[in-house]
CSV table of C-alpha atoms in Angstrom, one decimal:
chain,number,residue,atom,x,y,z
A,1,MET,CA,125.2,121.0,78.9
A,2,THR,CA,126.2,118.6,81.7
A,3,ARG,CA,123.5,116.8,83.6
A,4,ALA,CA,124.4,115.6,87.1
A,5,THR,CA,122.3,112.5,87.6
A,6,PRO,CA,122.9,110.0,90.4
A,7,VAL,CA,124.3,106.6,89.5
A,8,ARG,CA,121.8,104.7,91.6
A,9,ALA,CA,118.1,105.2,92.3
A,10,ALA,CA,117.2,106.7,95.7
A,11,PRO,CA,116.1,104.2,98.3
A,12,ALA,CA,112.4,104.0,99.0
A,13,ARG,CA,112.8,105.7,102.4
A,14,GLN,CA,113.9,108.9,100.6
A,15,MET,CA,111.2,108.8,98.0
A,16,TRP,CA,108.1,108.2,100.2
A,17,PRO,CA,108.1,111.6,101.8
A,18,LEU,CA,108.0,113.1,98.3
A,19,TYR,CA,105.1,110.9,97.3
A,20,ALA,CA,103.4,112.0,100.5
A,21,ALA,CA,103.9,115.6,99.5
A,22,GLY,CA,102.1,114.9,96.3
A,23,PHE,CA,99.3,113.3,98.2
A,24,THR,CA,99.1,116.3,100.5
A,25,THR,CA,98.6,118.8,97.7
A,26,ALA,CA,96.0,116.7,96.0
A,27,PHE,CA,94.1,115.9,99.2
A,28,GLY,CA,94.3,119.6,100.3
A,29,ALA,CA,92.9,120.8,97.0
A,30,HIS,CA,90.0,118.4,96.5
A,31,GLY,CA,89.2,117.6,100.2
A,32,ILE,CA,88.3,121.2,100.9
A,33,ALA,CA,87.0,122.1,97.4
A,34,ALA,CA,84.5,119.3,97.5
A,35,ASN,CA,83.1,120.3,100.9
A,36,LEU,CA,83.0,124.0,100.9
A,37,GLY,CA,79.7,124.1,99.1
A,38,GLY,CA,78.0,122.5,102.1
A,39,PHE,CA,79.7,124.7,104.6
A,40,SER,CA,77.9,127.2,106.9
A,41,ASP,CA,76.0,130.1,105.4
A,42,ASP,CA,78.0,132.7,107.3
A,43,ALA,CA,81.1,131.9,105.4
A,44,VAL,CA,79.9,130.7,102.0
A,45,THR,CA,77.0,133.1,101.4
A,46,SER,CA,76.6,132.7,97.6
A,47,LEU,CA,77.9,130.8,94.6
A,48,MET,CA,80.1,133.8,93.8
A,49,VAL,CA,81.8,133.5,97.2
A,50,LEU,CA,82.2,129.7,96.7
A,51,GLY,CA,83.7,130.3,93.3
A,52,GLY,CA,86.1,132.9,94.8
A,53,LEU,CA,87.2,130.5,97.6
A,54,LEU,CA,87.8,127.7,95.0
A,55,ALA,CA,89.7,130.0,92.7
A,56,LEU,CA,92.1,131.3,95.4
A,57,TYR,CA,93.9,128.0,95.7
A,58,ASP,CA,94.3,127.5,91.9
A,59,GLY,CA,95.0,131.2,91.3
A,60,ALA,CA,97.9,131.1,93.8
A,61,GLU,CA,99.3,128.1,92.0
A,62,VAL,CA,99.1,129.6,88.6
A,63,LEU,CA,101.0,132.7,89.7
A,64,LEU,CA,103.6,131.2,92.0
A,65,LYS,CA,104.6,127.7,90.8
A,66,PRO,CA,107.1,129.0,88.2
A,67,VAL,CA,108.5,131.4,90.8
A,68,PHE,CA,109.1,128.7,93.5
A,69,GLY,CA,110.4,126.3,90.8
A,70,THR,CA,113.1,128.9,89.9
A,71,LEU,CA,113.8,129.5,93.6
A,72,ALA,CA,114.3,125.7,94.1
A,73,ASP,CA,117.0,125.7,91.4
A,74,ARG,CA,118.7,128.7,93.0
A,75,ILE,CA,118.8,127.6,96.7
A,76,GLY,CA,118.0,123.9,96.4
A,77,ALA,CA,114.7,122.0,96.2
A,78,ARG,CA,114.8,120.6,99.7
A,79,PRO,CA,114.5,123.9,101.6
A,80,VAL,CA,111.6,125.0,99.3
A,81,LEU,CA,109.9,121.7,99.8
A,82,LEU,CA,110.2,121.9,103.6
A,83,GLY,CA,109.3,125.6,103.7
A,84,GLY,CA,106.2,124.9,101.6
A,85,LEU,CA,105.0,122.0,103.7
A,86,MET,CA,105.4,124.0,106.9
A,87,ALA,CA,103.7,127.0,105.4
A,88,PHE,CA,100.8,124.7,104.3
A,89,ALA,CA,100.5,123.4,107.9
A,90,ALA,CA,100.5,127.0,109.2
A,91,ALA,CA,97.9,128.2,106.7
A,92,SER,CA,95.7,125.3,107.6
A,93,ALA,CA,96.1,125.9,111.3
A,94,VAL,CA,95.1,129.6,110.9
A,95,TYR,CA,91.5,128.7,110.2
A,96,ALA,CA,91.4,125.7,112.5
A,97,VAL,CA,92.2,128.2,115.4
A,98,ALA,CA,90.6,131.4,114.2
A,99,ASP,CA,87.1,130.3,113.1
A,100,SER,CA,85.9,133.3,111.1
A,101,PRO,CA,85.0,133.9,107.4
A,102,GLY,CA,87.8,136.3,106.8
A,103,TRP,CA,90.4,133.8,108.0
A,104,LEU,CA,88.9,131.1,105.7
A,105,TRP,CA,89.9,133.3,102.7
A,106,ALA,CA,93.4,133.8,104.2
A,107,ALA,CA,93.9,130.1,104.9
A,108,ARG,CA,92.8,129.0,101.5
A,109,LEU,CA,95.1,131.6,99.8
A,110,GLY,CA,98.0,130.5,102.1
A,111,GLN,CA,97.4,126.8,101.3
A,112,GLY,CA,97.6,127.5,97.5
A,113,ALA,CA,100.8,129.6,97.9
A,114,ALA,CA,102.4,126.9,100.0
A,115,ALA,CA,101.4,124.1,97.6
A,116,SER,CA,103.0,126.2,94.8
A,117,ALA,CA,106.3,125.8,96.7
A,118,PHE,CA,106.4,122.2,97.7
A,119,SER,CA,104.7,120.6,94.6
A,120,PRO,CA,107.3,121.6,91.9
A,121,SER,CA,110.1,121.1,94.5
A,122,ALA,CA,108.9,117.5,95.1
A,123,SER,CA,108.7,116.9,91.3
A,124,ALA,CA,112.3,118.2,90.9
A,125,LEU,CA,113.6,116.1,93.7
A,126,VAL,CA,111.9,113.0,92.2
A,127,ALA,CA,114.0,113.6,89.1
A,128,ARG,CA,117.2,114.6,90.9
A,129,LEU,CA,117.2,111.6,93.2
A,130,ASN,CA,116.8,109.1,90.4
A,131,PRO,CA,118.8,108.3,87.3
A,132,ALA,CA,117.0,108.9,83.9
A,133,ALA,CA,116.5,105.1,83.6
A,134,LYS,CA,114.3,105.1,86.7
A,135,HIS,CA,112.3,108.3,86.0
A,136,GLY,CA,109.3,106.5,84.6
A,137,ARG,CA,108.9,104.3,87.7
A,138,ALA,CA,109.5,107.3,90.1
A,139,PHE,CA,107.0,109.6,88.4
A,140,GLY,CA,104.5,106.8,88.1
A,141,SER,CA,104.6,106.2,91.8
A,142,TYR,CA,104.4,110.0,92.5
A,143,GLY,CA,101.4,110.3,90.2
A,144,PHE,CA,99.8,107.3,91.8
A,145,CYS,CA,100.0,109.0,95.2
A,146,LYS,CA,98.6,112.2,93.9
A,147,SER,CA,95.7,110.3,92.3
A,148,VAL,CA,95.0,108.6,95.6
A,149,GLY,CA,94.8,112.1,97.2
A,150,TYR,CA,92.4,113.3,94.5
A,151,THR,CA,90.3,110.1,95.0
A,152,VAL,CA,90.0,110.0,98.8
A,153,GLY,CA,90.0,113.8,99.3
A,154,PRO,CA,86.3,114.5,98.7
A,155,LEU,CA,85.2,111.3,100.6
A,156,LEU,CA,87.5,111.6,103.6
A,157,GLY,CA,87.0,115.4,103.7
A,158,GLY,CA,83.3,114.8,103.7
A,159,VAL,CA,83.6,112.4,106.6
A,160,LEU,CA,85.7,114.8,108.6
A,161,VAL,CA,83.3,117.7,108.0
A,162,TRP,CA,80.4,115.6,109.0
A,163,ALA,CA,82.2,114.5,112.2
A,164,GLY,CA,83.6,117.8,113.3
A,165,GLY,CA,82.9,120.6,110.8
A,166,ILE,CA,85.2,122.3,108.3
A,167,ARG,CA,87.6,123.2,111.2
A,168,LEU,CA,88.4,119.6,111.8
A,169,LEU,CA,89.3,119.1,108.1
A,170,PHE,CA,91.7,122.1,108.4
A,171,THR,CA,93.1,120.7,111.6
A,172,VAL,CA,93.8,117.3,109.9
A,173,LEU,CA,95.5,119.2,107.0
A,174,ALA,CA,97.7,121.1,109.4
A,175,VAL,CA,98.8,117.9,111.1
A,176,LEU,CA,99.3,116.2,107.7
A,177,GLY,CA,101.5,119.1,106.4
A,178,ALA,CA,103.6,119.2,109.6
A,179,ALA,CA,104.0,115.4,109.6
A,180,VAL,CA,105.1,115.2,106.0
A,181,ALA,CA,107.5,118.2,106.6
A,182,GLY,CA,109.1,116.4,109.6
A,183,TRP,CA,109.3,113.1,107.6
A,184,ALA,CA,110.9,114.9,104.6
A,185,ALA,CA,113.4,116.7,106.9
A,186,LEU,CA,114.5,113.3,108.3
A,187,ALA,CA,114.5,111.2,105.2
A,188,VAL,CA,115.1,113.4,102.1
A,189,PRO,CA,118.8,114.1,101.6
A,190,VAL,CA,120.3,117.5,100.9
A,191,VAL,CA,120.5,118.0,97.1
A,192,ALA,CA,122.8,121.0,96.5
A,193,PRO,CA,121.8,123.4,93.7
A,194,LEU,CA,124.0,122.9,90.6
A,195,PRO,CA,126.1,125.6,89.0
A,196,LYS,CA,124.4,127.0,86.0
A,197,THR,CA,125.2,129.5,83.3
A,198,ARG,CA,123.4,132.9,83.3
A,199,GLN,CA,120.0,132.7,81.7
A,200,THR,CA,118.4,135.7,80.1
A,201,VAL,CA,114.6,136.1,79.6
A,202,LEU,CA,115.1,135.3,75.9
A,203,ASP,CA,116.9,132.1,76.8
A,204,LEU,CA,114.1,131.1,79.1
A,205,ALA,CA,111.5,131.9,76.4
A,206,ARG,CA,113.4,129.8,73.8
A,207,ARG,CA,113.5,126.9,76.2
A,208,LEU,CA,109.8,127.1,77.0
A,209,VAL,CA,108.8,127.1,73.4
A,210,HIS,CA,111.1,124.3,72.4
A,211,PRO,CA,109.3,121.1,71.3
A,212,ASP,CA,111.1,119.1,74.0
A,213,PHE,CA,109.2,121.3,76.6
A,214,LEU,CA,106.1,122.3,74.7
A,215,ARG,CA,104.9,118.8,73.6
A,216,PRO,CA,104.9,117.0,77.0
A,217,THR,CA,103.6,120.1,78.8
A,218,ALA,CA,100.8,120.5,76.3
A,219,ALA,CA,100.0,116.8,76.7
A,220,LEU,CA,100.0,117.2,80.5
A,221,ALA,CA,97.7,120.2,80.2
A,222,ALA,CA,95.3,118.3,77.9
A,223,ALA,CA,95.3,115.3,80.3
A,224,THR,CA,94.4,117.6,83.3
A,225,ALA,CA,91.7,119.3,81.3
A,226,ALA,CA,90.1,116.0,80.4
A,227,LEU,CA,90.4,114.8,84.0
A,228,SER,CA,88.7,117.9,85.4
A,229,VAL,CA,86.0,117.6,82.8
A,230,GLY,CA,85.4,114.0,83.6
A,231,VAL,CA,85.3,114.6,87.4
A,232,GLY,CA,83.0,117.6,87.0
A,233,PHE,CA,80.7,116.7,84.1
A,234,LEU,CA,80.3,112.9,84.1
A,235,PRO,CA,78.1,113.1,87.2
A,236,VAL,CA,76.0,115.7,85.3
A,237,SER,CA,75.6,113.3,82.4
A,238,GLY,CA,74.7,110.5,84.8
A,239,ARG,CA,72.0,112.6,86.4
A,240,ALA,CA,70.6,113.6,83.1
A,241,ALA,CA,70.3,109.9,82.2
A,242,GLY,CA,68.4,109.2,85.4
A,243,LEU,CA,71.2,107.7,87.4
A,244,GLY,CA,71.5,108.2,91.2
A,245,THR,CA,74.3,109.7,93.2
A,246,VAL,CA,75.8,106.3,94.0
A,247,ALA,CA,76.2,105.5,90.3
A,248,THR,CA,77.6,108.9,89.4
A,249,GLY,CA,79.9,108.8,92.3
A,250,ALA,CA,81.1,105.3,91.2
A,251,ALA,CA,81.9,106.7,87.8
A,252,VAL,CA,84.2,109.3,89.2
A,253,SER,CA,85.8,106.7,91.4
A,254,VAL,CA,86.4,104.5,88.3
A,255,LEU,CA,88.1,107.4,86.6
A,256,ALA,CA,90.4,108.1,89.5
A,257,ALA,CA,91.1,104.4,90.1
A,258,CYS,CA,92.0,103.8,86.4
A,259,ALA,CA,94.4,106.8,86.5
A,260,ALA,CA,96.0,105.5,89.7
A,261,VAL,CA,96.5,102.0,88.5
A,262,VAL,CA,97.9,102.9,85.1
A,263,GLN,CA,100.5,105.4,86.2
A,264,PRO,CA,103.0,103.1,87.9
A,265,ARG,CA,102.6,100.5,85.1
A,266,ALA,CA,103.3,103.1,82.4
A,267,GLY,CA,106.3,104.3,84.3
A,268,ARG,CA,107.8,100.8,84.6
A,269,ALA,CA,107.1,100.1,80.9
A,270,LEU,CA,109.0,103.3,80.0
A,271,ASP,CA,112.0,102.3,82.2
A,272,ALA,CA,112.0,98.8,80.8
A,273,GLY,CA,112.1,100.1,77.2
A,274,ARG,CA,108.7,98.5,76.4
A,275,LEU,CA,107.2,101.9,75.8
A,276,THR,CA,108.5,105.2,74.5
A,277,ALA,CA,107.4,108.5,75.9
A,278,ARG,CA,106.1,109.7,72.5
A,279,CYS,CA,104.2,106.5,71.7
A,280,GLY,CA,102.7,106.4,75.2
A,281,ILE,CA,101.7,110.0,75.2
A,282,THR,CA,100.1,109.7,71.7
A,283,THR,CA,98.2,106.6,72.9
A,284,GLY,CA,97.1,108.3,76.1
A,285,LEU,CA,95.8,111.3,74.2
A,286,LEU,CA,93.8,109.1,71.8
A,287,LEU,CA,92.4,107.0,74.7
A,288,THR,CA,91.4,110.2,76.5
A,289,ALA,CA,89.7,111.5,73.4
A,290,ALA,CA,87.9,108.2,73.0
A,291,GLY,CA,86.8,108.4,76.6
A,292,LEU,CA,85.3,111.8,75.9
A,293,GLY,CA,83.6,110.3,72.8
A,294,CYS,CA,82.1,107.5,75.0
A,295,ALA,CA,80.8,110.1,77.4
A,296,MET,CA,78.6,111.3,74.6
A,297,LEU,CA,76.7,108.0,74.7
A,298,PRO,CA,73.5,107.9,76.9
A,299,GLY,CA,73.1,106.0,80.1
A,300,LEU,CA,75.4,104.1,82.5
A,301,LEU,CA,77.5,102.6,79.7
A,302,GLY,CA,78.5,105.9,78.3
A,303,VAL,CA,79.4,107.3,81.8
A,304,LEU,CA,81.4,104.3,82.9
A,305,SER,CA,83.2,103.6,79.7
A,306,GLY,CA,84.0,107.3,79.4
A,307,ALA,CA,85.4,107.4,83.0
A,308,ALA,CA,87.5,104.3,82.4
A,309,LEU,CA,89.1,105.5,79.2
A,310,ILE,CA,89.7,109.0,80.4
A,311,GLY,CA,91.3,107.6,83.6
A,312,ALA,CA,93.5,105.2,81.6
A,313,GLY,CA,94.5,107.8,79.0
A,314,THR,CA,95.5,110.5,81.6
A,315,GLY,CA,97.2,107.8,83.6
A,316,LEU,CA,99.4,107.1,80.6
A,317,ILE,CA,100.2,110.7,79.9
A,318,THR,CA,101.1,112.0,83.3
A,319,PRO,CA,104.2,109.9,84.3
A,320,LEU,CA,105.5,109.8,80.7
A,321,GLY,CA,105.1,113.6,80.3
A,322,PHE,CA,107.0,114.4,83.5
A,323,ALA,CA,109.7,111.8,82.6
A,324,ALA,CA,110.1,113.4,79.2
A,325,LEU,CA,110.5,116.8,80.7
A,326,ALA,CA,113.1,115.5,83.2
A,327,ALA,CA,115.0,113.8,80.4
A,328,SER,CA,115.2,116.9,78.3
A,329,THR,CA,116.0,119.4,81.1
A,330,PRO,CA,119.5,120.2,82.5
A,331,ALA,CA,119.5,119.1,86.1
A,332,GLU,CA,120.3,122.7,87.3
A,333,ARG,CA,117.0,123.9,85.7
A,334,LEU,CA,114.6,121.1,86.9
A,335,GLY,CA,112.8,123.2,89.4
A,336,GLN,CA,112.0,125.9,86.8
A,337,THR,CA,110.9,123.4,84.3
A,338,MET,CA,108.6,121.5,86.7
A,339,GLY,CA,107.1,124.8,87.9
A,340,ALA,CA,106.4,125.9,84.4
A,341,ALA,CA,104.9,122.5,83.5
A,342,GLU,CA,102.7,122.6,86.6
A,343,LEU,CA,101.5,126.0,85.4
A,344,GLY,CA,100.5,124.4,82.1
A,345,ARG,CA,98.6,121.7,84.1
A,346,GLU,CA,96.8,124.4,86.1
A,347,LEU,CA,95.7,126.2,82.9
A,348,GLY,CA,94.4,122.9,81.6
A,349,ASP,CA,92.6,122.3,84.9
A,350,ALA,CA,90.8,125.6,84.5
A,351,GLY,CA,90.5,125.8,80.7
A,352,GLY,CA,89.0,122.3,80.0
A,353,PRO,CA,85.9,122.7,82.2
A,354,LEU,CA,85.4,126.3,81.0
A,355,LEU,CA,85.5,125.3,77.3
A,356,VAL,CA,83.1,122.4,77.9
A,357,ALA,CA,80.8,124.6,80.0
A,358,ALA,CA,80.8,127.4,77.4
A,359,ILE,CA,79.9,125.1,74.5
A,360,ALA,CA,77.3,123.2,76.6
A,361,THR,CA,75.7,126.5,77.5
A,362,LEU,CA,75.3,127.4,73.8
A,363,THR,CA,74.4,123.8,72.6
A,364,THR,CA,74.5,120.7,74.7
A,365,LEU,CA,77.0,118.9,77.0
A,366,THR,CA,77.5,116.3,74.3
A,367,HIS,CA,78.8,119.0,72.0
A,368,GLY,CA,81.2,120.1,74.8
A,369,TYR,CA,82.6,116.6,75.1
A,370,ALA,CA,83.0,116.4,71.4
A,371,ALA,CA,84.9,119.7,71.1
A,372,LEU,CA,87.4,118.7,73.8
A,373,ALA,CA,87.8,115.3,72.3
A,374,ILE,CA,88.6,116.8,68.9
A,375,LEU,CA,91.2,119.2,70.4
A,376,LEU,CA,92.9,116.3,72.2
A,377,ALA,CA,92.9,114.1,69.1
A,378,ILE,CA,94.2,116.6,66.5
A,379,ALA,CA,97.9,116.5,67.4
A,380,PRO,CA,98.3,112.7,67.7
A,381,VAL,CA,96.2,112.0,64.6
A,382,PHE,CA,98.2,114.5,62.6
A,383,GLY,CA,101.4,113.0,63.9
A,384,LEU,CA,100.3,109.5,62.9
A,385,VAL,CA,99.3,110.6,59.5
A,386,ARG,CA,102.5,112.5,58.9
A,387,ARG,CA,104.6,109.4,59.9
A,388,ALA,CA,102.5,107.2,57.7
A,389,VAL,CA,103.0,109.5,54.7
A,390,ALA,CA,106.8,109.7,55.4
A,391,THR,CA,107.2,105.9,55.6
A,392,PRO,CA,108.1,104.6,52.2
């Protein structure tokens, strides 16, 4: 099947709005999620209400990312990107203007639906605007900007809520979404949808269970699961060891910083031929599993070493996983593939913390870390053993 890839890499002025879109979805997700719990009692009246508000965003993404990814292939990724960013700005403005608990639910649902549109479209455009030889660098930079959004979202969101309440945070998100949409409209070129053969449901199912899709997507889901567990449970381990909020907050920052620093370097190493996607993903999974193992150690050493290794491992997996997906996908199906891969990441984002929490409830948090570490290490260890046996 013919793949239409450009001869040259896109100039930076075309790529930065796409990176900004990645930052927007990460900042919007974590900036609000981290600060809803301290919001006024008239809107967040119980932990159940808080959980529902948090689930709205992720639930919309799970349901709609594959849909919008397919739409991007049909009408072009740029219109879906712009429409999603403008919808994100509008949904954020709804609560900024209409300060009431009911509109908070509507705004959060609207933000999740909008992010479902512009996130896979941005990933597809990153692939379409760059040749395969530059995919590692491009996805590394995209992942770096998302990691920055995840890192500064809770802190900056907290500052905004402290300064002007949750409405100010929604106002900033509305302005951010509109600004990135305008920037993308000016800088991102029109990328016409490519002609494609008719695809049946069976054809789609075969493609989604093919190892070329399943392996990198499973690795991305595993990385996201570990990242969510690290962000959510390492502070719990720190508090159990008698560490203060500054130390536990620093641990989460170390995790995010390691992920942000490693991603562009991993992408450049892939493009330069110093690293293969398979080797890098295997190494990333083993590093992440080792980080979860270190998290089982007591005290500050366990928390910080666990954070550093989880961040480095997930930073290796993310750009290499997306680059592998782009390399194995026909250009006319990139939106659908990226949407489906993002769905896998969302399932990992939810499933990892649920697994660890369930095991920790029955036993201890240490056993929860161990269970996830084993799950992450099974596939790469099995692959290494199989290759060692096959080598004469």
